[in-house]
CSV table of C-alpha atoms and ligand atoms in Angstrom, one decimal:
chain,number,residue,atom,x,y,z
A,10,MET,CA,18.2,11.4,15.3
A,11,ALA,CA,20.7,9.5,13.2
A,12,PRO,CA,19.2,7.3,10.5
A,13,ILE,CA,19.3,3.6,11.4
A,14,ALA,CA,21.1,1.3,9.0
A,15,MET,CA,18.9,-1.1,7.1
A,16,ARG,CA,19.3,-4.7,8.1
A,17,PRO,CA,21.0,-6.8,5.3
A,18,VAL,CA,18.0,-7.8,3.2
A,19,ASN,CA,19.0,-11.5,2.7
A,20,GLU,CA,19.0,-12.0,6.4
A,21,PRO,CA,15.9,-13.9,7.4
A,22,ALA,CA,13.2,-11.8,9.0
A,23,ALA,CA,14.0,-11.6,12.7
A,24,PHE,CA,10.5,-10.9,13.9
A,25,PRO,CA,7.1,-12.0,12.7
A,26,ASP,CA,5.9,-9.1,10.7
A,27,GLY,CA,8.9,-8.7,8.4
A,28,TYR,CA,9.6,-5.1,9.2
A,29,ALA,CA,13.0,-3.9,8.1
A,30,VAL,CA,14.5,-2.4,11.3
A,31,ARG,CA,13.8,-3.8,14.8
A,32,PRO,CA,11.7,-1.7,17.1
A,33,GLU,CA,13.1,-0.3,20.4
A,34,ARG,CA,11.0,-1.4,23.4
A,35,LYS,CA,10.0,1.4,25.7
A,36,ASN,CA,8.2,1.9,29.0
A,37,THR,CA,6.3,4.9,27.5
A,38,TYR,CA,5.5,5.4,23.9
A,39,LYS,CA,4.8,9.0,22.7
A,40,ILE,CA,2.1,9.1,20.0
A,41,ALA,CA,1.1,12.1,18.0
A,42,GLN,CA,-2.8,12.0,17.8
A,43,ILE,CA,-4.2,13.8,14.8
A,44,GLY,CA,-8.0,13.2,14.5
A,45,ALA,CA,-8.3,15.9,11.8
A,46,ASP,CA,-11.7,16.1,10.1
A,47,GLY,CA,-15.2,14.7,10.0
A,48,ILE,CA,-15.5,11.4,11.8
A,49,GLY,CA,-11.7,11.3,12.2
A,50,PRO,CA,-11.6,12.7,15.8
A,51,GLU,CA,-14.5,10.4,16.9
A,52,VAL,CA,-12.8,7.2,15.7
A,53,ILE,CA,-9.4,8.2,16.9
A,54,ASN,CA,-10.9,9.1,20.4
A,55,ALA,CA,-12.3,5.5,20.4
A,56,GLY,CA,-8.9,4.1,19.4
A,57,VAL,CA,-7.1,6.0,22.2
A,58,GLN,CA,-9.5,4.4,24.7
A,59,VAL,CA,-8.8,0.9,23.6
A,60,VAL,CA,-5.0,1.4,23.4
A,61,HIS,CA,-5.0,2.6,27.0
A,62,ALA,CA,-7.1,-0.4,28.0
A,63,VAL,CA,-4.8,-2.9,26.3
A,64,ALA,CA,-1.7,-1.2,27.7
A,65,LYS,CA,-3.1,-1.5,31.2
A,66,LYS,CA,-4.0,-5.2,30.5
A,67,VAL,CA,-0.5,-6.1,29.4
A,68,GLY,CA,1.0,-3.9,32.2
A,69,MET,CA,4.5,-3.5,30.6
A,70,PHE,CA,4.2,-0.1,28.9
A,71,LYS,CA,2.2,3.1,28.8
A,72,VAL,CA,1.1,5.2,25.9
A,73,ASP,CA,1.2,9.0,26.0
A,74,PHE,CA,-0.9,10.7,23.3
A,75,THR,CA,-0.3,14.3,22.3
A,76,GLU,CA,-3.3,15.8,20.6
A,77,LEU,CA,-2.5,18.0,17.6
A,78,ASP,CA,-5.1,20.3,16.0
A,79,TRP,CA,-3.8,19.8,12.4
A,80,SER,CA,-7.0,19.9,10.4
A,81,SER,CA,-9.2,21.7,7.8
A,82,ASP,CA,-10.4,24.0,10.6
A,83,ARG,CA,-6.8,25.0,11.3
A,84,TYR,CA,-6.3,25.6,7.5
A,85,LYS,CA,-9.4,27.7,7.3
A,86,LYS,CA,-8.3,29.9,10.2
A,87,SER,CA,-4.6,30.2,9.5
A,88,GLY,CA,-4.0,29.2,5.9
A,89,SER,CA,-2.0,26.1,6.7
A,90,TYR,CA,-2.8,22.5,7.9
A,91,VAL,CA,0.5,22.2,9.8
A,92,PRO,CA,3.0,24.5,11.5
A,93,ALA,CA,6.3,25.3,9.7
A,94,ASP,CA,8.3,22.9,12.0
A,95,TYR,CA,5.8,20.1,11.7
A,96,LEU,CA,8.4,17.4,10.8
A,97,ASP,CA,10.5,18.3,13.9
A,98,ILE,CA,7.3,18.0,16.1
A,99,LEU,CA,6.5,14.6,14.6
A,100,LYS,CA,10.1,13.4,15.1
A,101,GLN,CA,9.6,13.7,18.9
A,102,HIS,CA,7.0,10.9,18.7
A,103,ASP,CA,7.2,7.1,18.3
A,104,ALA,CA,4.2,6.9,15.9
A,105,ILE,CA,1.3,9.0,14.5
A,106,PHE,CA,-2.3,8.0,15.0
A,107,PHE,CA,-4.3,9.7,12.3
A,108,GLY,CA,-8.1,9.9,11.6
A,109,ALA,CA,-9.0,11.4,8.2
A,110,VAL,CA,-8.7,14.6,6.3
A,111,GLY,CA,-11.2,16.3,4.0
A,112,ALA,CA,-13.9,18.9,4.4
A,113,PRO,CA,-16.9,19.8,2.2
A,114,ASP,CA,-15.7,23.4,1.8
A,115,VAL,CA,-12.0,22.7,0.9
A,116,PRO,CA,-11.0,21.1,-2.4
A,117,ASP,CA,-9.8,17.5,-1.8
A,118,HIS,CA,-6.4,18.1,-3.5
A,119,ILE,CA,-5.7,20.9,-1.0
A,120,SER,CA,-6.6,18.9,2.1
A,121,LEU,CA,-4.8,15.7,1.0
A,122,TRP,CA,-1.5,17.5,0.0
A,123,GLY,CA,-1.8,19.9,2.9
A,124,LEU,CA,-1.9,17.3,5.6
A,125,ARG,CA,-1.8,13.6,4.8
A,126,LEU,CA,0.8,13.7,2.0
A,127,ALA,CA,2.8,16.4,3.7
A,128,ILE,CA,3.3,13.9,6.5
A,129,CYS,CA,3.7,10.6,4.7
A,130,GLN,CA,5.3,11.4,1.3
A,131,PRO,CA,8.9,12.4,2.4
A,132,TYR,CA,9.8,9.3,4.5
A,133,MET,CA,7.0,6.7,4.7
A,134,TYR,CA,7.5,4.9,1.4
A,135,ALA,CA,5.7,1.8,2.3
A,136,ASN,CA,1.9,1.7,2.7
A,137,VAL,CA,0.7,-1.5,4.2
A,138,ARG,CA,-2.9,-2.5,3.9
A,139,ARG,CA,-4.1,-5.8,5.4
A,140,THR,CA,-7.5,-7.4,4.7
A,141,LYS,CA,-9.4,-10.2,6.2
A,142,VAL,CA,-13.1,-11.1,6.5
A,143,LEU,CA,-13.9,-10.4,10.2
A,144,PRO,CA,-16.4,-12.5,12.2
A,145,GLY,CA,-19.9,-11.0,11.9
A,146,THR,CA,-19.0,-9.4,8.6
A,147,THR,CA,-20.4,-10.6,5.3
A,148,SER,CA,-18.3,-10.5,2.2
A,149,PRO,CA,-20.2,-9.8,-1.0
A,150,LEU,CA,-18.4,-12.9,-2.3
A,151,SER,CA,-20.8,-15.6,-1.2
A,152,ASN,CA,-18.2,-18.4,-0.8
A,153,LEU,CA,-16.0,-16.6,1.8
A,154,LYS,CA,-16.0,-17.1,5.5
A,155,PRO,CA,-14.3,-15.2,8.4
A,156,GLY,CA,-10.5,-15.4,8.1
A,157,ASP,CA,-10.6,-15.5,4.3
A,158,LEU,CA,-9.1,-12.8,2.1
A,159,ASP,CA,-6.0,-12.8,4.3
A,160,TRP,CA,-4.1,-10.4,2.1
A,161,CYS,CA,-1.3,-7.9,2.7
A,162,ILE,CA,-1.2,-5.2,0.1
A,163,ILE,CA,2.1,-3.2,-0.1
A,164,ARG,CA,1.6,0.1,-1.9
A,165,GLU,CA,4.5,2.2,-3.0
A,166,ASN,CA,3.8,5.4,-1.1
A,167,SER,CA,6.2,8.1,-2.3
A,168,GLU,CA,6.5,8.3,-6.0
A,169,GLY,CA,4.8,6.7,-9.1
A,170,GLU,CA,1.6,8.4,-10.3
A,171,TYR,CA,1.3,10.5,-7.1
A,172,ALA,CA,4.8,12.0,-7.2
A,173,GLY,CA,3.3,15.5,-7.6
A,174,HIS,CA,5.1,16.3,-10.8
A,175,GLY,CA,3.2,18.1,-13.5
A,176,GLY,CA,1.6,21.4,-14.3
A,177,ARG,CA,-1.0,23.4,-16.1
A,178,SER,CA,-0.6,26.0,-18.8
A,179,HIS,CA,-2.8,27.9,-21.3
A,180,ARG,CA,-5.3,28.2,-18.5
A,181,GLY,CA,-8.9,28.7,-19.5
A,182,LEU,CA,-8.1,28.4,-23.3
A,183,GLU,CA,-9.5,25.6,-25.5
A,184,HIS,CA,-6.0,24.0,-25.7
A,185,GLU,CA,-5.3,24.1,-21.9
A,186,ILE,CA,-2.9,21.5,-20.8
A,187,GLY,CA,-2.7,19.5,-17.6
A,188,THR,CA,0.1,17.0,-17.0
A,189,GLU,CA,0.5,14.5,-14.2
A,190,VAL,CA,3.9,12.9,-14.6
A,191,THR,CA,4.5,9.4,-13.2
A,192,ILE,CA,7.9,9.0,-11.7
A,193,PHE,CA,9.6,5.6,-11.0
A,194,THR,CA,13.2,5.5,-9.8
A,195,ARG,CA,15.4,2.5,-9.4
A,196,THR,CA,16.0,3.4,-5.7
A,197,GLY,CA,12.3,3.8,-5.1
A,198,ILE,CA,11.3,0.5,-6.7
A,199,ARG,CA,14.2,-1.4,-5.1
A,200,ARG,CA,13.4,-0.3,-1.6
A,201,ILE,CA,9.6,-1.0,-1.8
A,202,ALA,CA,10.3,-4.4,-3.5
A,203,ARG,CA,12.7,-5.4,-0.7
A,204,TYR,CA,10.2,-4.4,1.9
A,205,ALA,CA,7.4,-6.3,0.1
A,206,PHE,CA,9.6,-9.4,-0.2
A,207,GLN,CA,10.4,-9.2,3.6
A,208,VAL,CA,6.7,-9.1,4.4
A,209,ALA,CA,6.0,-12.0,2.1
A,210,GLN,CA,8.9,-14.0,3.6
A,211,SER,CA,7.4,-13.4,7.1
A,212,ARG,CA,4.0,-14.8,6.2
A,213,PRO,CA,3.2,-18.5,6.1
A,214,ARG,CA,2.6,-18.8,2.3
A,215,LYS,CA,5.8,-16.9,1.4
A,216,HIS,CA,4.2,-15.8,-1.9
A,217,LEU,CA,4.3,-12.4,-3.6
A,218,THR,CA,2.2,-11.2,-6.5
A,219,TYR,CA,3.3,-8.0,-8.0
A,220,VAL,CA,1.1,-5.8,-10.1
A,221,THR,CA,2.2,-3.9,-13.2
A,222,LYS,CA,0.9,-2.4,-16.5
A,223,SER,CA,4.0,-2.9,-18.5
A,224,ASN,CA,2.2,-3.7,-21.7
A,225,ALA,CA,0.7,-0.2,-22.2
A,226,MET,CA,3.2,1.7,-20.0
A,227,ARG,CA,6.5,0.7,-21.7
A,228,ASN,CA,9.0,2.8,-19.8
A,229,GLY,CA,8.6,3.2,-16.0
A,230,MET,CA,6.6,0.0,-15.6
A,231,VAL,CA,9.2,-2.0,-17.5
A,232,LEU,CA,11.8,-0.6,-15.2
A,233,TRP,CA,9.5,-1.7,-12.3
A,234,ASP,CA,9.4,-5.3,-13.7
A,235,GLU,CA,13.2,-5.4,-14.2
A,236,VAL,CA,14.1,-4.2,-10.7
A,237,ILE,CA,11.6,-6.5,-9.0
A,238,LYS,CA,13.1,-9.5,-10.8
A,239,GLU,CA,16.6,-8.4,-9.6
A,240,VAL,CA,15.4,-8.1,-6.0
A,241,ALA,CA,13.6,-11.5,-6.2
A,242,LYS,CA,17.0,-13.2,-6.4
A,243,GLU,CA,17.7,-12.0,-2.8
A,244,PHE,CA,14.7,-13.9,-1.6
A,245,PRO,CA,14.9,-17.5,-3.1
A,246,ASP,CA,12.4,-18.8,-0.5
A,247,VAL,CA,9.6,-16.5,-1.7
A,248,THR,CA,7.6,-17.6,-4.8
A,249,MET,CA,6.4,-14.8,-7.1
A,250,ASP,CA,4.0,-14.2,-9.9
A,251,SER,CA,2.9,-11.0,-11.7
A,252,MET,CA,-0.4,-9.6,-12.9
A,253,LEU,CA,-1.5,-6.7,-15.1
A,254,VAL,CA,-3.6,-4.4,-13.0
A,255,ASP,CA,-6.8,-4.9,-15.0
A,256,ALA,CA,-6.6,-8.7,-14.8
A,257,MET,CA,-5.8,-8.4,-11.1
A,258,THR,CA,-9.3,-7.0,-10.3
A,259,VAL,CA,-10.7,-10.2,-11.9
A,260,ARG,CA,-8.3,-12.5,-10.0
A,261,MET,CA,-9.1,-10.7,-6.7
A,262,THR,CA,-12.8,-11.2,-7.3
A,263,LEU,CA,-12.9,-14.7,-8.9
A,264,ASP,CA,-9.8,-16.4,-7.4
A,265,PRO,CA,-9.1,-14.6,-4.1
A,266,GLN,CA,-7.6,-17.6,-2.3
A,267,SER,CA,-4.7,-17.6,-4.8
A,268,LEU,CA,-3.3,-14.3,-3.4
A,269,ASP,CA,-1.3,-13.5,-0.3
A,270,THR,CA,1.1,-10.6,-0.3
A,271,ILE,CA,0.6,-8.1,-3.1
A,272,LEU,CA,2.9,-5.3,-4.3
A,273,ALA,CA,1.7,-2.5,-6.5
A,274,THR,CA,2.4,1.2,-7.5
A,275,ASN,CA,0.9,4.1,-5.6
A,276,LEU,CA,-2.2,4.5,-7.9
A,277,HIS,CA,-2.8,0.8,-8.6
A,278,ALA,CA,-2.6,-0.2,-5.0
A,279,ASP,CA,-4.8,2.7,-3.9
A,280,ILE,CA,-7.6,1.4,-6.1
A,281,LEU,CA,-6.9,-2.4,-5.4
A,282,SER,CA,-7.0,-1.8,-1.7
A,283,ASP,CA,-10.4,-0.2,-1.8
A,284,LEU,CA,-11.6,-3.2,-3.8
A,285,ALA,CA,-10.0,-5.5,-1.1
A,286,ALA,CA,-11.8,-3.6,1.7
A,287,ALA,CA,-15.1,-3.8,-0.2
A,288,LEU,CA,-14.6,-7.6,-0.8
A,289,ALA,CA,-13.9,-8.0,2.9
A,290,GLY,CA,-17.3,-6.5,3.7
A,291,SER,CA,-16.9,-2.8,4.6
A,292,ILE,CA,-14.6,0.2,4.2
A,293,GLY,CA,-15.3,0.9,7.9
A,294,ILE,CA,-13.1,-2.0,9.1
A,295,ALA,CA,-9.9,-1.6,7.1
A,296,PRO,CA,-6.6,-0.4,8.5
A,297,THR,CA,-3.5,1.3,6.8
A,298,ALA,CA,0.1,1.7,8.0
A,299,ASN,CA,2.4,4.3,6.4
A,300,ILE,CA,5.8,2.9,7.2
A,301,ASP,CA,9.3,4.3,7.2
A,302,PRO,CA,11.1,0.9,7.3
A,303,SER,CA,14.4,2.8,8.3
A,304,ARG,CA,12.6,4.2,11.4
A,305,THR,CA,14.1,7.6,10.7
A,306,MET,CA,10.7,9.1,11.1
A,307,PRO,CA,7.7,7.9,13.1
A,308,SER,CA,5.3,5.9,11.0
A,309,MET,CA,1.7,6.9,10.6
A,310,PHE,CA,-1.3,4.6,11.2
A,311,GLU,CA,-4.9,5.4,10.0
A,312,PRO,CA,-8.1,3.7,9.0
A,313,ILE,CA,-8.5,3.7,5.2
A,314,HIS,CA,-11.9,5.4,5.2
A,315,GLY,CA,-12.2,9.2,4.8
A,316,SER,CA,-14.0,11.9,6.9
A,317,ALA,CA,-17.5,10.7,6.0
A,318,PHE,CA,-19.4,14.0,6.0
A,319,ASP,CA,-22.7,12.1,5.8
A,320,ILE,CA,-22.4,10.7,9.3
A,321,THR,CA,-20.2,13.3,11.0
A,322,GLY,CA,-21.3,14.2,14.5
A,323,MET,CA,-23.9,11.4,14.7
A,324,GLY,CA,-21.8,9.1,16.9
A,325,ILE,CA,-22.4,6.1,14.7
A,326,SER,CA,-19.1,5.7,12.8
A,327,ASN,CA,-17.6,2.3,12.8
A,328,PRO,CA,-14.4,2.4,15.0
A,329,VAL,CA,-13.3,-1.1,14.0
A,330,GLY,CA,-11.0,0.2,11.2
A,331,THR,CA,-9.3,2.4,13.8
A,332,PHE,CA,-9.0,-0.5,16.3
A,333,TRP,CA,-7.3,-2.7,13.7
A,334,THR,CA,-5.1,0.3,12.8
A,335,ALA,CA,-4.1,0.5,16.5
A,336,CYS,CA,-3.1,-3.2,16.3
A,337,GLU,CA,-0.8,-2.4,13.4
A,338,MET,CA,0.7,0.5,15.4
A,339,LEU,CA,1.3,-1.7,18.4
A,340,ASP,CA,2.9,-4.3,16.2
A,341,TRP,CA,5.2,-1.7,14.7
A,342,LEU,CA,6.2,-0.5,18.2
A,343,GLY,CA,7.1,-4.1,19.0
A,344,GLU,CA,4.2,-4.7,21.4
A,345,HIS,CA,2.9,-7.8,19.7
A,346,GLU,CA,1.1,-9.3,22.7
A,347,ALA,CA,-1.0,-6.1,23.1
A,348,SER,CA,-1.7,-6.1,19.4
A,349,LYS,CA,-2.9,-9.8,19.5
A,350,ILE,CA,-5.1,-9.1,22.6
A,351,LEU,CA,-6.7,-6.1,21.0
A,352,MET,CA,-7.4,-7.9,17.7
A,353,LYS,CA,-8.9,-10.8,19.6
A,354,ALA,CA,-11.2,-8.5,21.6
A,355,VAL,CA,-12.3,-6.8,18.3
A,356,GLU,CA,-13.0,-10.1,16.6
A,357,GLN,CA,-15.0,-11.3,19.7
A,358,THR,CA,-17.1,-8.1,19.7
A,359,CYS,CA,-17.9,-8.5,16.0
A,360,ALA,CA,-18.7,-12.2,16.4
A,361,ASP,CA,-21.1,-11.3,19.3
A,362,GLY,CA,-23.0,-9.0,16.9
A,363,ILE,CA,-22.1,-5.7,18.6
A,364,LYS,CA,-21.6,-3.7,15.4
A,365,THR,CA,-22.4,-0.4,13.8
A,366,ARG,CA,-25.1,0.2,11.1
A,367,ASP,CA,-22.7,0.0,8.2
A,368,LEU,CA,-22.2,-3.7,9.2
A,369,GLY,CA,-26.0,-4.2,9.7
A,370,GLY,CA,-25.9,-3.7,13.5
A,371,LYS,CA,-27.5,-1.2,15.9
A,372,ALA,CA,-24.6,-0.2,18.2
A,373,ASP,CA,-23.1,3.3,18.2
A,374,THR,CA,-19.4,4.1,18.2
A,375,GLN,CA,-19.1,4.3,22.0
A,376,GLU,CA,-21.1,1.0,22.6
A,377,VAL,CA,-18.7,-0.9,20.3
A,378,THR,CA,-15.7,0.8,22.1
A,379,ASP,CA,-17.1,-0.2,25.5
A,380,ALA,CA,-17.7,-3.8,24.3
A,381,VAL,CA,-14.1,-4.1,23.1
A,382,ILE,CA,-12.7,-2.7,26.3
A,383,GLU,CA,-14.9,-5.1,28.3
A,384,ARG,CA,-13.5,-8.0,26.3
A,385,ILE,CA,-9.9,-6.8,26.7
A,386,ARG,CA,-10.4,-6.9,30.5
A,387,ALA,CA,-11.9,-10.4,30.3
A,388,LEU,CA,-9.4,-12.0,28.1
B,411,NAI,P1,-15.5,8.2,3.0
B,411,NAI,O1,-14.6,7.0,3.3
B,411,NAI,O2,-15.4,9.4,3.9
B,411,NAI,O3,-17.0,7.7,3.0
B,411,NAI,C1,-17.6,6.8,2.0
B,411,NAI,C2,-18.8,6.2,2.6
B,411,NAI,O4,-18.5,5.2,3.6
B,411,NAI,C3,-19.8,7.1,3.3
B,411,NAI,O5,-21.1,6.8,3.0
B,411,NAI,C4,-19.4,7.0,4.7
B,411,NAI,O6,-20.5,7.3,5.6
B,411,NAI,C5,-19.0,5.5,4.8
B,411,NAI,N1,-18.0,5.3,5.9
B,411,NAI,C6,-16.7,5.7,5.8
B,411,NAI,N2,-16.1,5.4,7.0
B,411,NAI,C7,-17.1,4.9,7.8
B,411,NAI,C8,-17.0,4.4,9.2
B,411,NAI,N3,-15.9,4.4,9.9
B,411,NAI,N4,-18.2,3.9,9.7
B,411,NAI,C9,-19.3,3.9,8.9
B,411,NAI,N5,-19.4,4.4,7.7
B,411,NAI,C10,-18.3,4.8,7.1
B,411,NAI,O7,-15.2,8.6,1.5
B,411,NAI,P2,-15.7,9.9,0.6
B,411,NAI,O8,-17.1,10.2,1.0
B,411,NAI,O9,-15.3,9.6,-0.7
B,411,NAI,O10,-14.7,11.1,1.1
B,411,NAI,C11,-15.1,12.1,2.1
B,411,NAI,C12,-13.9,12.9,2.4
B,411,NAI,O11,-12.8,12.2,3.0
B,411,NAI,C13,-13.3,13.6,1.1
B,411,NAI,O12,-12.9,14.9,1.5
B,411,NAI,C14,-12.1,12.7,0.8
B,411,NAI,O13,-11.1,13.4,0.2
B,411,NAI,C15,-11.6,12.4,2.2
B,411,NAI,N6,-10.8,11.1,2.3
B,411,NAI,C16,-9.8,11.1,3.1
B,411,NAI,C17,-9.0,10.0,3.3
B,411,NAI,C18,-7.9,10.0,4.3
B,411,NAI,O14,-7.8,10.9,5.1
B,411,NAI,N7,-7.0,9.0,4.3
B,411,NAI,C19,-9.3,8.8,2.6
B,411,NAI,C20,-10.5,8.8,1.8
B,411,NAI,C21,-11.2,10.0,1.6
B,412,MG,MG1,-7.9,5.4,-1.5
């Protein structure tokens, strides 16, 4: 597939979610389904059920899921998480619907790099993490109500602190060395900044806060500041402010209403988005989208939680994070109506008190799934 040219960046966002290249509407979307490890297959199975239900409700398209067994089990049997031609296999799909990777008997850096980063790092340079307090969920911040914390965090997803550069030498000796080299490139900063500004421009408040640490990190982070200020000139209708990452944790907690779209590096946004999920009430409800804005490769959608060994196989995992993830996937595919219906059904289910134990309810995974499907049909 030939790469699709980027839309000129100063052209106003042509569709509501600010994505860089328009989706192509299809009668059938092909989705790669990778449940992977722990509770991943369980929540993804629940997600597949609601996507079929909402597609049927809208009646304009079908979704064809291909189940791939890429997981820690595959790694333990064959020595590899993915087959050699895995990128070619993924390219035959419109999107990737991903559960979680990580097993108690495989080191986390092997599982993460073997599967999740192998898929996301080459092309999906924008990681998008939305937050909102859902009905029926209680934020630990006592003054917040449903609908608050409506943030969109844009995380640089391909370089920075997680570029994978570094090494170890003098192994086992007292003066053993381990380096983890942070990489920032002008190209990498510019493209993520343009994407973040487009998202900010598409949201009602048109405000972007970018996060940095350019007091202590005087090279790469100063380049980050400079490039973002250059890109800002292309978006005169978006207001902007900046924060040092340590002060940002305080602002998120004490002045959350002052934030809207947030741009940060790979490491900083990784941490800030877990804080955002916790402030919104639970890690079990938060979605992530790993986006290739050029649409050269299918983008990957996943709940932010991990494989949760402590509740694997018990049938009690919260599927809401995966349902919200499915909304993000439908939006990316251009199926905005289906996305809205599904989100509405999820919010109604939560408001009606049908929720899993992590949110203080009694329902199991399938009961929440059935309740959402019932509400999709009734809407
Ligand atoms: P985790 O997110 O798997 O679990 C943290 C806590 O939250 C656990 O008590 C768990 O039961 C609970 N929890 C998570 N998701 C839930 C859900 N949907 N419903 C109800 N409760 C839920 O994080 P942890 O324990 O640090 O990591 C476990 C494994 O997952 C590790 O191997 C880690 O590397 C991996 N991981 C993978 C991620 C991914 O694939 N994107 C992300 C985070 C962790
Ligand atoms: Mg994380």
